[in-house]
Short mmCIF file of N, CA and C in Angstrom, two decimals:
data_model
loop_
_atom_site.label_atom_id
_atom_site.label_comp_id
_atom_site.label_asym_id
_atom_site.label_seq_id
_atom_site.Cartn_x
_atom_site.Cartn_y
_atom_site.Cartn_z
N UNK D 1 28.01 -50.51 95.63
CA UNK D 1 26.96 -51.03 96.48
C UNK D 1 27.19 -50.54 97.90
N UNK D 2 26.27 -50.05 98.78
CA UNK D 2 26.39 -49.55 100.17
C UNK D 2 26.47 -50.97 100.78
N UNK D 3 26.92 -50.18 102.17
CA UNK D 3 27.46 -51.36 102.52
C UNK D 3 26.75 -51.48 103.43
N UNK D 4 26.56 -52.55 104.44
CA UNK D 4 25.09 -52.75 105.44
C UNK D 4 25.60 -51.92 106.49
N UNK D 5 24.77 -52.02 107.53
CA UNK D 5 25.41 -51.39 108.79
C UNK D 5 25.15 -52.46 110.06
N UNK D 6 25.48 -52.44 110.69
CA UNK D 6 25.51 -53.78 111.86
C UNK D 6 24.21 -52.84 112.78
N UNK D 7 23.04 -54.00 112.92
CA UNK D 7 22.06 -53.07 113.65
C UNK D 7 21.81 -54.67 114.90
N UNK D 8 21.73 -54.05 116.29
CA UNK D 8 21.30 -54.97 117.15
C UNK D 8 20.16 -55.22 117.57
N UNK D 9 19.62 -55.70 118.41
CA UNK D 9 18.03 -56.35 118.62
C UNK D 9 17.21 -55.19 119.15
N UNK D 10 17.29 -54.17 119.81
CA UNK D 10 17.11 -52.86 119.93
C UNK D 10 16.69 -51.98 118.69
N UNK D 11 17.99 -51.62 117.81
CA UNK D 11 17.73 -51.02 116.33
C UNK D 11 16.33 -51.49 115.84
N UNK D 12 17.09 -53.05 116.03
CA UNK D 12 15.96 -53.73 115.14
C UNK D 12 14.22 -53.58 114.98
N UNK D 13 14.55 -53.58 116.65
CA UNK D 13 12.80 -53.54 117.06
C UNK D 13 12.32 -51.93 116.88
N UNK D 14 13.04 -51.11 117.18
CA UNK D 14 12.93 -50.18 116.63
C UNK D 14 12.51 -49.76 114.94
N UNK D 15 13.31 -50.20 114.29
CA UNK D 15 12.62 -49.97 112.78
C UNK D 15 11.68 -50.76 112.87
N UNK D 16 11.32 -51.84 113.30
CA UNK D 16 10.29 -52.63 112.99
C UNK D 16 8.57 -51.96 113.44
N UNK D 17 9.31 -51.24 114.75
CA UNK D 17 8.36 -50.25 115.06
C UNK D 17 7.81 -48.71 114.59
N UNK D 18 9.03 -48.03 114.09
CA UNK D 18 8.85 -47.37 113.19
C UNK D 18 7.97 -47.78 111.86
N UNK D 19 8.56 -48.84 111.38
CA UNK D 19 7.82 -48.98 110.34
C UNK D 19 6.39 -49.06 109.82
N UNK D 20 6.09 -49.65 110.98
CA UNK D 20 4.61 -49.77 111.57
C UNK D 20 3.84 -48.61 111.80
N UNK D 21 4.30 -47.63 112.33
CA UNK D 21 3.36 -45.87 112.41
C UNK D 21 4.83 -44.97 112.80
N UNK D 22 5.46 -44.84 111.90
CA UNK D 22 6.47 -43.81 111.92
C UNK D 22 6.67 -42.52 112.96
N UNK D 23 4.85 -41.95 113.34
CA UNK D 23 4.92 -41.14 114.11
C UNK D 23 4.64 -41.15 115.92
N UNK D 24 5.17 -42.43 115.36
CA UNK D 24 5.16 -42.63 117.48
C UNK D 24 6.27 -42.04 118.17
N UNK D 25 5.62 -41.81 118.49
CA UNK D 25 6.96 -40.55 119.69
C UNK D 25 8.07 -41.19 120.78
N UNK D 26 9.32 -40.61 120.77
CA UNK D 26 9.95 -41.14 121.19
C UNK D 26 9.96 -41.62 122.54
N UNK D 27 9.49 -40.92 123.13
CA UNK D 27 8.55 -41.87 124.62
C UNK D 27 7.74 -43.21 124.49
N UNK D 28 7.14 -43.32 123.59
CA UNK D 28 6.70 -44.32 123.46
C UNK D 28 7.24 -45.58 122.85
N UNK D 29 7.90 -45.04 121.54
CA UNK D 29 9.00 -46.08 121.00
C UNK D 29 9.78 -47.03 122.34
N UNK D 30 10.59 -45.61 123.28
CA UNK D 30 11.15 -46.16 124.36
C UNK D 30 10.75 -47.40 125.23
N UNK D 31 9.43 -46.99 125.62
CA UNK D 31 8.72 -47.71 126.29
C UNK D 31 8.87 -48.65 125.63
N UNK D 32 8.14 -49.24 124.50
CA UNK D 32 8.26 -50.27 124.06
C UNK D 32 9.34 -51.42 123.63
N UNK D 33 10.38 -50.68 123.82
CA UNK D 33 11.88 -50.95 123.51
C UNK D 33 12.51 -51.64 124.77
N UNK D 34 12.18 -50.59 125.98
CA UNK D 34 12.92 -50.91 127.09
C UNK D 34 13.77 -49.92 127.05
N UNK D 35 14.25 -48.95 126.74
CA UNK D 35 15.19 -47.99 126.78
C UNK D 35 14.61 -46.99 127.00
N UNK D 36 15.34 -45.85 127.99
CA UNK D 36 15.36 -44.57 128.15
C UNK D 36 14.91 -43.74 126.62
N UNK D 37 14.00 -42.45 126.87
CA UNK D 37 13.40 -41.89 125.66
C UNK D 37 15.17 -41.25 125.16
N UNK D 38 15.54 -40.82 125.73
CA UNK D 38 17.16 -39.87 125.64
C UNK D 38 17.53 -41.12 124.51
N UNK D 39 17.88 -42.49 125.26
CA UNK D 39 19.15 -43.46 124.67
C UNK D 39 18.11 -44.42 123.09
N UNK D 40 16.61 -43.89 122.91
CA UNK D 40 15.85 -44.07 122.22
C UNK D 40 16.05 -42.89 121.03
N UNK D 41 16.58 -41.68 121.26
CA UNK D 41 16.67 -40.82 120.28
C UNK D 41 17.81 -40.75 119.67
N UNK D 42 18.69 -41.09 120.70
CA UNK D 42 20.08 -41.25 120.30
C UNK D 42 20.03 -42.10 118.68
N UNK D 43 19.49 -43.55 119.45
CA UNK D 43 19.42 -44.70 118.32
C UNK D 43 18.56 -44.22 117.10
N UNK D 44 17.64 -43.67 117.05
CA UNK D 44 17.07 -43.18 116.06
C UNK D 44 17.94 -42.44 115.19
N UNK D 45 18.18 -41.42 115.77
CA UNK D 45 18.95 -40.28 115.13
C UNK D 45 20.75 -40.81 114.40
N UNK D 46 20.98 -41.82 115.10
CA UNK D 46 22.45 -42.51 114.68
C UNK D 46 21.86 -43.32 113.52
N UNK D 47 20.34 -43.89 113.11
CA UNK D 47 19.89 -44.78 112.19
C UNK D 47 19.32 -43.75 110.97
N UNK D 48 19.47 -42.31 111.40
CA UNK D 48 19.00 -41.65 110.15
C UNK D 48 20.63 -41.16 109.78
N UNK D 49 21.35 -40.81 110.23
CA UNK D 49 22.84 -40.53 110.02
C UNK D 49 23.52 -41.68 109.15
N UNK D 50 23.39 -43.16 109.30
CA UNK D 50 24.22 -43.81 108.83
C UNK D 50 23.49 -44.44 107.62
N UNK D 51 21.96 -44.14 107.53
CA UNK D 51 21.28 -43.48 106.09
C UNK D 51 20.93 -45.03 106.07
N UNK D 52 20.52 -45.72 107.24
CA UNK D 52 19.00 -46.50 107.60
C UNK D 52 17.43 -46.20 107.57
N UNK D 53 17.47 -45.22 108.04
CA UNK D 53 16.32 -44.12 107.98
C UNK D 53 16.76 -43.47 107.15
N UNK D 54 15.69 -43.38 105.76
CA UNK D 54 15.92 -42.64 104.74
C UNK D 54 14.75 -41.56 104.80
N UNK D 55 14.00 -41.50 105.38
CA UNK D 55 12.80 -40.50 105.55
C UNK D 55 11.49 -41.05 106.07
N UNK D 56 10.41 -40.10 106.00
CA UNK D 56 9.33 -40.73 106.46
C UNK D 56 8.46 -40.10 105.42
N UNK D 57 7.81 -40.84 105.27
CA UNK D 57 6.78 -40.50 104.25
C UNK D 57 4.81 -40.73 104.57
N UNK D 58 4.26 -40.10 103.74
CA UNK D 58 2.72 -40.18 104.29
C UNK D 58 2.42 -40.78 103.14
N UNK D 59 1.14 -41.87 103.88
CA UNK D 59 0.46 -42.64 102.55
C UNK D 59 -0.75 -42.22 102.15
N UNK D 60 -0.63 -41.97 100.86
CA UNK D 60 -2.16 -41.32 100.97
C UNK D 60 -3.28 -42.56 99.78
N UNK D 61 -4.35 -42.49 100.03
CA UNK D 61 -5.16 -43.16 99.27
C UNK D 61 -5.25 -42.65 97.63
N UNK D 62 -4.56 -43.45 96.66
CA UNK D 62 -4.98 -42.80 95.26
C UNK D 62 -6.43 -42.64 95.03
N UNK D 63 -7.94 -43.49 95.26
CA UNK D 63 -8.82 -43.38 94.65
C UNK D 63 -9.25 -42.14 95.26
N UNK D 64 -9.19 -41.75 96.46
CA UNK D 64 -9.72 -40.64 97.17
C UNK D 64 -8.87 -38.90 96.81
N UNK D 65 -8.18 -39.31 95.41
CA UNK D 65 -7.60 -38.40 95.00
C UNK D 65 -8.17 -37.98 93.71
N UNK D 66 -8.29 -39.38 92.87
CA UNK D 66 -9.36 -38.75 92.13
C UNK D 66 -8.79 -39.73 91.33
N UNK D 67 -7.77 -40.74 91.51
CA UNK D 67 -6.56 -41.65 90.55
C UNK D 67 -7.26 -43.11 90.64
N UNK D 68 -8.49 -43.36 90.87
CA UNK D 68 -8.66 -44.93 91.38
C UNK D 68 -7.98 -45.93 90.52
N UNK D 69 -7.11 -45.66 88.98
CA UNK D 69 -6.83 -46.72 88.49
C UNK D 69 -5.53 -46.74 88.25
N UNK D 70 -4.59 -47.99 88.94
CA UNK D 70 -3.44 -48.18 89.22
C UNK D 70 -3.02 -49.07 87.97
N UNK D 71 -1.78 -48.51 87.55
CA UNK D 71 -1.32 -49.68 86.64
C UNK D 71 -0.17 -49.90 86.69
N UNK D 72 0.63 -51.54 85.93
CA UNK D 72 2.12 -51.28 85.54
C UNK D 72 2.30 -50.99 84.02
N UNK D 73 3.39 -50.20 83.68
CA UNK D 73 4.17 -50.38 82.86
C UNK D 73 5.18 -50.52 82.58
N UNK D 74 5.27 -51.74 81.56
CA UNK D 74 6.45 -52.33 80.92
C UNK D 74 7.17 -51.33 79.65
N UNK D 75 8.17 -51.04 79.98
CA UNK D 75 8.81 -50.16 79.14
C UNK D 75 10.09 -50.41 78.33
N UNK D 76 10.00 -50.82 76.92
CA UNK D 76 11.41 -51.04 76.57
C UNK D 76 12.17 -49.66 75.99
N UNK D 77 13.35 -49.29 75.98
CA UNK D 77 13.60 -48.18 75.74
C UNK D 77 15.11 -48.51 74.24
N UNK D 78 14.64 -47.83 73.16
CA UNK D 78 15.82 -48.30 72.03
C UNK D 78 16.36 -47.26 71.62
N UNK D 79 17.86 -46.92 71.43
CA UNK D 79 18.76 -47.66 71.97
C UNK D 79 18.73 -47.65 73.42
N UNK D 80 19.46 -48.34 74.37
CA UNK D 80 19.01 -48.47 76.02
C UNK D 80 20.36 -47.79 75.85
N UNK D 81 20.85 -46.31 76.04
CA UNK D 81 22.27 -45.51 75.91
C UNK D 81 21.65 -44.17 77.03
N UNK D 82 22.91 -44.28 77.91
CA UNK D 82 22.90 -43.09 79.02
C UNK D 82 22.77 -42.08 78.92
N UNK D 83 22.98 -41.59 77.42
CA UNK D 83 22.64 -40.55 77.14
C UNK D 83 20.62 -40.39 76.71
N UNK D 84 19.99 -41.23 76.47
CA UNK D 84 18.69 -41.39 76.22
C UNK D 84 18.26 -41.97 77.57
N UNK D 85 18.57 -42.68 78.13
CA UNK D 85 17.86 -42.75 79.41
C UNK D 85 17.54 -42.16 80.63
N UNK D 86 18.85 -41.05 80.69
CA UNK D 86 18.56 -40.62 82.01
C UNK D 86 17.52 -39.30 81.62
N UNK D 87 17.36 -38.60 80.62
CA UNK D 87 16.28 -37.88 80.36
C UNK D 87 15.05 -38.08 80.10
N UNK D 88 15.00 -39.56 79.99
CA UNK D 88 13.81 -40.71 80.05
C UNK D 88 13.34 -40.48 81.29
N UNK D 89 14.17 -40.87 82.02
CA UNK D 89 13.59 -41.36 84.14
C UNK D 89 13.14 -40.11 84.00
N UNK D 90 13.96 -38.64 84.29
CA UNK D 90 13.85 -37.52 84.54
C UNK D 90 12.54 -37.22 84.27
N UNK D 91 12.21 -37.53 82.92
CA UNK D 91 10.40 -36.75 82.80
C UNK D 91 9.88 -37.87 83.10
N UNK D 92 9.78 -39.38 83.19
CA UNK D 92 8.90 -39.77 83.82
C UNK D 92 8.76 -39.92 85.12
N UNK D 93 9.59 -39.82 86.03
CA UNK D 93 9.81 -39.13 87.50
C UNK D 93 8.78 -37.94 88.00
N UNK D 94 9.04 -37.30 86.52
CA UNK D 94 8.31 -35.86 86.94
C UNK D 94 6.78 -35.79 86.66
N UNK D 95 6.37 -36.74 86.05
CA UNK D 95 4.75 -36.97 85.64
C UNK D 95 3.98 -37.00 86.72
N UNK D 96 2.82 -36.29 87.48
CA UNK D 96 2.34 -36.55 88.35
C UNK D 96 1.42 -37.83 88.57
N UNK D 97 1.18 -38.77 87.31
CA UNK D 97 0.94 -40.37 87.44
C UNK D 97 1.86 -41.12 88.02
N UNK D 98 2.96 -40.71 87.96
CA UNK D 98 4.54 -41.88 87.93
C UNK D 98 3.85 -41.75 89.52
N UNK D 99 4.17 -43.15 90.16
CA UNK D 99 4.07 -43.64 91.51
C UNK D 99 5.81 -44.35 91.64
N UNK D 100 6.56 -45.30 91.02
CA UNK D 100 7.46 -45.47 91.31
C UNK D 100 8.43 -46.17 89.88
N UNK D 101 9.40 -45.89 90.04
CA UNK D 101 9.91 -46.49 88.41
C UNK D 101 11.55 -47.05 88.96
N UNK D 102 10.90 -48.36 88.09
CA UNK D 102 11.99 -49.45 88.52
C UNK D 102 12.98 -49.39 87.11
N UNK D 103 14.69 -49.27 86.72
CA UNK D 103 14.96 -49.84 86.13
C UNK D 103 15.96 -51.25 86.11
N UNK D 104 15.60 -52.00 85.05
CA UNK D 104 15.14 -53.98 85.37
C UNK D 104 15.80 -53.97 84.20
N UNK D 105 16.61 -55.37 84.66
CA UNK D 105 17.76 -56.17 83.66
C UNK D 105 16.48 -57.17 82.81
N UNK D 106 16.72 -57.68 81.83
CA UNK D 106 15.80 -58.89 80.92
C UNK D 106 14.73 -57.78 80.09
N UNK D 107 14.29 -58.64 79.14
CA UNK D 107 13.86 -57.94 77.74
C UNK D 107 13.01 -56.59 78.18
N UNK D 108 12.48 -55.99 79.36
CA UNK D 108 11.57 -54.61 79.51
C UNK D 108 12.96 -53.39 80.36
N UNK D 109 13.21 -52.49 79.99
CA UNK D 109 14.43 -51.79 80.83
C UNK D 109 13.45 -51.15 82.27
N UNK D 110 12.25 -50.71 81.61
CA UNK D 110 12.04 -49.85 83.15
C UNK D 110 10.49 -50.36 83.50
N UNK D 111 10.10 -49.99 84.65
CA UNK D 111 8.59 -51.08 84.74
C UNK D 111 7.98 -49.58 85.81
N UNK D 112 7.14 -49.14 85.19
CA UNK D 112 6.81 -47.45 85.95
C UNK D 112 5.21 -47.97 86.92
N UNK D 113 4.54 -47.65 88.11
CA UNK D 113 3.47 -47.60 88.71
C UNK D 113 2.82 -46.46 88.63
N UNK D 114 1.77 -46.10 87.80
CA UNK D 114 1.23 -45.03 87.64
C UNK D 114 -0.40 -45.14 88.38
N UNK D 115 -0.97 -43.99 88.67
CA UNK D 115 -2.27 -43.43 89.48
C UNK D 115 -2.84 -42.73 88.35
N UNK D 116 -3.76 -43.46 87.86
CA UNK D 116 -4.44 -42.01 86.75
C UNK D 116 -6.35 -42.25 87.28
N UNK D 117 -6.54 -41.58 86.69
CA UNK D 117 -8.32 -41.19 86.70
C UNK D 117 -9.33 -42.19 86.39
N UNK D 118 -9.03 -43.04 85.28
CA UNK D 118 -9.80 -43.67 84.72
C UNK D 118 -8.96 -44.23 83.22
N UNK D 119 -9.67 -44.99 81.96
CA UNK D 119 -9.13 -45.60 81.02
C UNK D 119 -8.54 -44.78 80.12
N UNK D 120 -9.62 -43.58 80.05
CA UNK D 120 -8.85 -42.83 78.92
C UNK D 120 -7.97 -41.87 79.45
N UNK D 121 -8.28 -41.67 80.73
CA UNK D 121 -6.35 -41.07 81.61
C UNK D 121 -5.61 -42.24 81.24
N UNK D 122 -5.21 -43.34 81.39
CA UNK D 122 -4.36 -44.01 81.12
C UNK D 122 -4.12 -44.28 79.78
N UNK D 123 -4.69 -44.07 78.93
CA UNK D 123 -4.77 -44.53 77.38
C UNK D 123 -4.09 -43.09 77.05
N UNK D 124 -4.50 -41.81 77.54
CA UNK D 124 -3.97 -40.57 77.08
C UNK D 124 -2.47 -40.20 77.83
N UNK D 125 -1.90 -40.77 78.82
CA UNK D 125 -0.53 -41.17 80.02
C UNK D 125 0.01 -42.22 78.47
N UNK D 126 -0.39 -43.00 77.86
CA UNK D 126 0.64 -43.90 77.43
C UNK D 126 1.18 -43.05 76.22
N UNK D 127 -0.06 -42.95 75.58
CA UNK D 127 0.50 -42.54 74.06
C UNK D 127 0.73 -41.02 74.29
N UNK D 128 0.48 -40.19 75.11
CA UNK D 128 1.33 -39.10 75.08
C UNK D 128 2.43 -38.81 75.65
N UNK D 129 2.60 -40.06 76.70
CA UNK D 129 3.65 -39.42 77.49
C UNK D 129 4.87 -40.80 77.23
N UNK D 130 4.37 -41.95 76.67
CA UNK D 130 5.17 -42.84 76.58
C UNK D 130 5.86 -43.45 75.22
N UNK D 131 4.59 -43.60 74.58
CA UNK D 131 5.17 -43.96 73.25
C UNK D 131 5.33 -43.12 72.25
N UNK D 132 4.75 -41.60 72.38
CA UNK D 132 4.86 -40.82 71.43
C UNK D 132 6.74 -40.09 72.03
N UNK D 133 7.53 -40.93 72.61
CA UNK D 133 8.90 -40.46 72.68
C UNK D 133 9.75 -41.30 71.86
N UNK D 134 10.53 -40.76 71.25
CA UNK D 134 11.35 -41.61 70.14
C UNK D 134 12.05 -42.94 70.84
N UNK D 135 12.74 -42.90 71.87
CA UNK D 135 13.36 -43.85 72.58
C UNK D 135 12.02 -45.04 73.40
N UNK D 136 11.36 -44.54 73.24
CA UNK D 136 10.22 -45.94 73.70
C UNK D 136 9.92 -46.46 72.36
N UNK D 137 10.57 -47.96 72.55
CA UNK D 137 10.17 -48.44 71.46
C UNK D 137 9.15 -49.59 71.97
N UNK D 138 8.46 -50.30 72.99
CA UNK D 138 7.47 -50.63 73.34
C UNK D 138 6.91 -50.38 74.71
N UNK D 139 5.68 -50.54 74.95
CA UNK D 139 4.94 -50.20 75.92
C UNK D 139 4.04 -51.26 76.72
N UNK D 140 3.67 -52.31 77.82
CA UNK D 140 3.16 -52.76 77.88
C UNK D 140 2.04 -52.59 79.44
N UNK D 141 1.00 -52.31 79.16
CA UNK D 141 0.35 -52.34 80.58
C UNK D 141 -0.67 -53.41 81.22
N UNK D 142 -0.37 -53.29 82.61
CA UNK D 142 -1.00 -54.15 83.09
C UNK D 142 -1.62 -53.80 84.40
N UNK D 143 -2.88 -53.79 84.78
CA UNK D 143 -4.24 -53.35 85.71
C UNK D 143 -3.42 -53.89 86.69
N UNK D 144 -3.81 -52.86 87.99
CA UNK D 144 -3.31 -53.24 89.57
C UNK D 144 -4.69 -53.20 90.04
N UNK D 145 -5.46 -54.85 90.26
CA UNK D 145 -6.46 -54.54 90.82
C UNK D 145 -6.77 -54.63 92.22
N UNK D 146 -5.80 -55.01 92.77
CA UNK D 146 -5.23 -54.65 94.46
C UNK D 146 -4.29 -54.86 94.76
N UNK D 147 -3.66 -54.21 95.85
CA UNK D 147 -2.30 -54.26 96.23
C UNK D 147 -2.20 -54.60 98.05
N UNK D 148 -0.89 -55.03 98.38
CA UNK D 148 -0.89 -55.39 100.00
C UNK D 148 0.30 -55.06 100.03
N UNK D 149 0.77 -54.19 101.46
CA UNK D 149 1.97 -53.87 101.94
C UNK D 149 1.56 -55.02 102.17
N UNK D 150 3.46 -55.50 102.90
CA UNK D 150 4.38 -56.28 103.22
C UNK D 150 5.17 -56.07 104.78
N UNK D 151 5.54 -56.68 105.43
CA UNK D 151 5.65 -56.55 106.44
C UNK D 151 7.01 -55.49 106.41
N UNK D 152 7.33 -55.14 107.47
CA UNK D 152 8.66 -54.41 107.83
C UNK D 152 9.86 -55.12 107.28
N UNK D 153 10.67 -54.23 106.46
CA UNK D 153 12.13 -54.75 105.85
C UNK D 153 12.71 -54.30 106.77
N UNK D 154 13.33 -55.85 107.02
CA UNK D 154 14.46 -56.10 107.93
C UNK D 154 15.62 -56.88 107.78
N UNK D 155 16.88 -56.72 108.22
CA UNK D 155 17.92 -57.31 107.30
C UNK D 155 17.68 -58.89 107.77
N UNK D 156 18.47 -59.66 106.52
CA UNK D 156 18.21 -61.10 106.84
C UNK D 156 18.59 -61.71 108.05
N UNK D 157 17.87 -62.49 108.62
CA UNK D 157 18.17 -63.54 109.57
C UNK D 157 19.50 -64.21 109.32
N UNK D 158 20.69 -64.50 110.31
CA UNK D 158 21.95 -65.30 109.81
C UNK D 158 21.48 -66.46 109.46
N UNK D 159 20.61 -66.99 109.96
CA UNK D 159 20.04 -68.07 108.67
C UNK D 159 19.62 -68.49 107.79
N UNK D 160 18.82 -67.54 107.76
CA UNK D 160 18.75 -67.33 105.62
C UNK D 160 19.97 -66.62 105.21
N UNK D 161 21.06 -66.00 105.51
CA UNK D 161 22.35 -65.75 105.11
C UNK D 161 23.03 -66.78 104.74
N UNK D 162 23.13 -68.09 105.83
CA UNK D 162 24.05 -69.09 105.96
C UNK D 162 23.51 -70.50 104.12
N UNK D 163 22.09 -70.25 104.38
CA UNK D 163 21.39 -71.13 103.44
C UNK D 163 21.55 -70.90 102.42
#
């Protein structure tokens, strides 16, 4: 398990601001911080080094791609053996539906977010790409009929630590 990194009220407001529009410039971050743009890049650049900042990424709209229908799947995988699973993730990683794939302790091993076209994109995503593999031994889906980011992850408060 990594281990945390000690971030102060500065850092903090910083990712919090990052998180919010990633591409605000370091002049401006500053500004908003209270710190020099210089002692603002510094902190940035020490928060992508100690692998706080893991990247930045662009969000793009699935329906305006051509994917309007979001789903989960529940995936059990038999036998659940390292040698069958990690060539499992691998091609479903690589599917251009896969949006994100969780693997989860209790009766489903992996739970995948896929973007497809419509019903029979998703009906033709399951049984070709899911259950017609020997190691999927069930499949279960379920409609994303909206979704909401969440505010900025930030490490816990010492008081929800202490509680």
């Amino acid at each position: 398990m990594a281990e945390s990194v000690v971030l102060d009220p500065v850092d903090l407001h910083l990712l919090r601001l990052l998180q919010n529009d990633a591409r605000t410039t370091y002049r401006d971050l500053a500004a908003q911080v209270g710190v020099a743009p210089s002692t603002c890049l510094d902190r940035v650049t020490r928060l992508r080094r100690s692998g706080v900042i893991l990247g930045h990424r662009l969000e793009l709209d699935p329906a305006k791609l051509g994917r309007g229908l979001q789903a989960l799947l529940s995936v059990q995988v038999r036998p659940h053996r390292r040698e069958l699973v990690g060539p499992f993730v691998e091609r479903i990683r690589a599917l251009p539906e896969s949006r994100t794939v969780f693997h989860l302790t209790g009766p489903d091993d992996y739970l995948v977010h896929v973007a497809v076209a419509d019903m029979a994109d998703l009906q033709r995503l399951v049984l070709d790409e899911f259950t017609s593999r020997r190691e999927v031994a069930r499949v279960e889906t379920r409609l994303i009929f909206q979704q909401w980011e969440c505010g900025p992850l930030l490490p816990p408060s010492p008081s929800a630590q202490s509680a």
